[in-house]
PDB file of C-alpha atoms in Angstrom:
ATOM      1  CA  UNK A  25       3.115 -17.936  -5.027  1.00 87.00           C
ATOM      2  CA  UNK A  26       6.353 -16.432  -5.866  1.00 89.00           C
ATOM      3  CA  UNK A  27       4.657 -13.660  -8.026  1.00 90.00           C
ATOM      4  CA  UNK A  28       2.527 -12.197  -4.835  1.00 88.00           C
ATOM      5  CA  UNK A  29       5.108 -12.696  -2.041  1.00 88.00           C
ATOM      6  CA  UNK A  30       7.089  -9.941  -4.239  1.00 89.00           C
ATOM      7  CA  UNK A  31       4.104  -8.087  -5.004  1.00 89.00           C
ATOM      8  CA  UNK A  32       2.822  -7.888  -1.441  1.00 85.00           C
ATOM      9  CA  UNK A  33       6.070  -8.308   0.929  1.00 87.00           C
ATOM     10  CA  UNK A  34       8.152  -6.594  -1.564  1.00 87.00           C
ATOM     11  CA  UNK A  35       6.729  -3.867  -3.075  1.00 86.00           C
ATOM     12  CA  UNK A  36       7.801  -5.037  -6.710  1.00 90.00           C
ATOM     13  CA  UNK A  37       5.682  -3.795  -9.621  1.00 91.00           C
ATOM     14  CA  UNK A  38       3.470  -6.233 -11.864  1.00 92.00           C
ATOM     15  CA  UNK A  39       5.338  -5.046 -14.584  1.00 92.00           C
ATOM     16  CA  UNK A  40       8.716  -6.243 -13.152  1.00 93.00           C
ATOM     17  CA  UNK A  41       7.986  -9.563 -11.692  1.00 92.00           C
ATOM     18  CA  UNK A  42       6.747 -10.354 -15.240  1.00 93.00           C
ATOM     19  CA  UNK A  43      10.091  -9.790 -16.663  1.00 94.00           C
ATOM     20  CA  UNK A  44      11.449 -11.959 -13.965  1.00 92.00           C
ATOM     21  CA  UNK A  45       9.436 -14.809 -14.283  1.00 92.00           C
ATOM     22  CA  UNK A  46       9.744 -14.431 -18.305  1.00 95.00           C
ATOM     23  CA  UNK A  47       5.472 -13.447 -18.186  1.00 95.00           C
ATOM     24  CA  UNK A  48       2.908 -11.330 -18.954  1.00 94.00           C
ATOM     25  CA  UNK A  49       1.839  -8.580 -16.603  1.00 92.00           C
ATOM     26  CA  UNK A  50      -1.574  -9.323 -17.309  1.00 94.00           C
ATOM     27  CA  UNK A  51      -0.956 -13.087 -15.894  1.00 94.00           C
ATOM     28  CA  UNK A  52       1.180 -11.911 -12.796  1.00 93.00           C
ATOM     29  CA  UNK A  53      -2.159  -9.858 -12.491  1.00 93.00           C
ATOM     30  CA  UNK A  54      -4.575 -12.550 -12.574  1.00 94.00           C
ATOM     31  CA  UNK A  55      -2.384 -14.552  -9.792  1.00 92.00           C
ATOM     32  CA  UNK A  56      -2.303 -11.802  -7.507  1.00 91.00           C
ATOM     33  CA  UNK A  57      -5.884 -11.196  -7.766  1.00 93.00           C
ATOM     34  CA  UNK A  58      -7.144 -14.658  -7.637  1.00 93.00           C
ATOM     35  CA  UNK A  59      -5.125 -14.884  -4.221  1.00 91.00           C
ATOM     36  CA  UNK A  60      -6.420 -11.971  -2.983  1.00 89.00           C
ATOM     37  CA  UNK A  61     -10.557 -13.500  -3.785  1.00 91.00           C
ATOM     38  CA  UNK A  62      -8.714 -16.499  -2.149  1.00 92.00           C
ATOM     39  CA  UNK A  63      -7.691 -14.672   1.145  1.00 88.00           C
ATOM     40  CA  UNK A  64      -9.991 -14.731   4.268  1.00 87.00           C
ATOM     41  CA  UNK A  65     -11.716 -11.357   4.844  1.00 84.00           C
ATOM     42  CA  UNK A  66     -10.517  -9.583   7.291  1.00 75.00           C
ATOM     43  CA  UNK A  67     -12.199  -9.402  10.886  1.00 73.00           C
ATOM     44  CA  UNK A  68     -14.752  -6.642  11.613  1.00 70.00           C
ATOM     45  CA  UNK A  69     -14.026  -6.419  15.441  1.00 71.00           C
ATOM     46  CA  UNK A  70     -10.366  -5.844  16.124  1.00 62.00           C
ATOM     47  CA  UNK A  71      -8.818  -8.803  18.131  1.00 64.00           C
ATOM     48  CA  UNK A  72      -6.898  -6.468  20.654  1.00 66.00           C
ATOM     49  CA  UNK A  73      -7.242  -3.171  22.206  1.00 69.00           C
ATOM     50  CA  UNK A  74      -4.155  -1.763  20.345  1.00 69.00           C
ATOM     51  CA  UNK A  75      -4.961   1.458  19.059  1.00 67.00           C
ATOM     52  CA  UNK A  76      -2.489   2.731  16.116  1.00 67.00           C
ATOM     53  CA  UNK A  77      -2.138   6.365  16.025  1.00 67.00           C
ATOM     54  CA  UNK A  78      -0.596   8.132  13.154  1.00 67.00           C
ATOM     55  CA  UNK A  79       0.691  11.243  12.564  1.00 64.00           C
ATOM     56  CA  UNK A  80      -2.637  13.133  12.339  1.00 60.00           C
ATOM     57  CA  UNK A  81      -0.899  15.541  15.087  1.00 58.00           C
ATOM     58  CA  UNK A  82       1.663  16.950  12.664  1.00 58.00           C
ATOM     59  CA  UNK A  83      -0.852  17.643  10.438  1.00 57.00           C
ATOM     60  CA  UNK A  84      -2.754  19.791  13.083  1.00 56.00           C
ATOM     61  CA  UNK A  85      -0.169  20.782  14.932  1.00 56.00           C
ATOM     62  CA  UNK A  86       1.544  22.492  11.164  1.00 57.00           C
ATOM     63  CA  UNK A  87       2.751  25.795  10.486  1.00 58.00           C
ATOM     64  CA  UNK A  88       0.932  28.220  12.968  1.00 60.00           C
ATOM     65  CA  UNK A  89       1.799  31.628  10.467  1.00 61.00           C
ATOM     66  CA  UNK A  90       0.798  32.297   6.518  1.00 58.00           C
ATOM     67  CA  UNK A  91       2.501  31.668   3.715  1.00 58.00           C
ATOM     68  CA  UNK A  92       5.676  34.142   3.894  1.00 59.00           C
ATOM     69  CA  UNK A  93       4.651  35.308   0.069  1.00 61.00           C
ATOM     70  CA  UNK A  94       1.289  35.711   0.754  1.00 56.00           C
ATOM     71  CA  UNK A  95       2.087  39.273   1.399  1.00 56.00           C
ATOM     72  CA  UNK A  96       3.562  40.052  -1.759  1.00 54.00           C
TER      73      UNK A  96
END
């Protein structure tokens, strides 16, 4: 349980949390992936009307000129 709290909540590599737990990488691997077959799928119809936007607008919104050295 250990192993996949760090793996999922804090973005610690496989690799690492085997050397803390004194492992292999390729067990830490098989725990996180047997609790991931393990985990309920997620819902197919959201359960609010929350809408996440993300920052699609800066990428449409970007530089409105050419590259400076496009010129040259």
């Amino acid at each position: 349980a250990l192993a996949v709290l760090l793996y999922a909540l804090g973005n610690v590599s496989q690799g690492m949390i085997a050397k803390l737990l004194g492992v292999s990488h390729v067990a830490v691997y098989k725990w996180v992936r047997a609790a991931g077959e393990e985990a309920p799928a997620p819902s197919a119809t959201p359960s609010s009307g929350i809408v996440q936007i993300d920052e699609m607008w800066h990428f449409v919104n970007g530089k409105k000129q050419g590259l400076a050295l496009a010129g040259l």
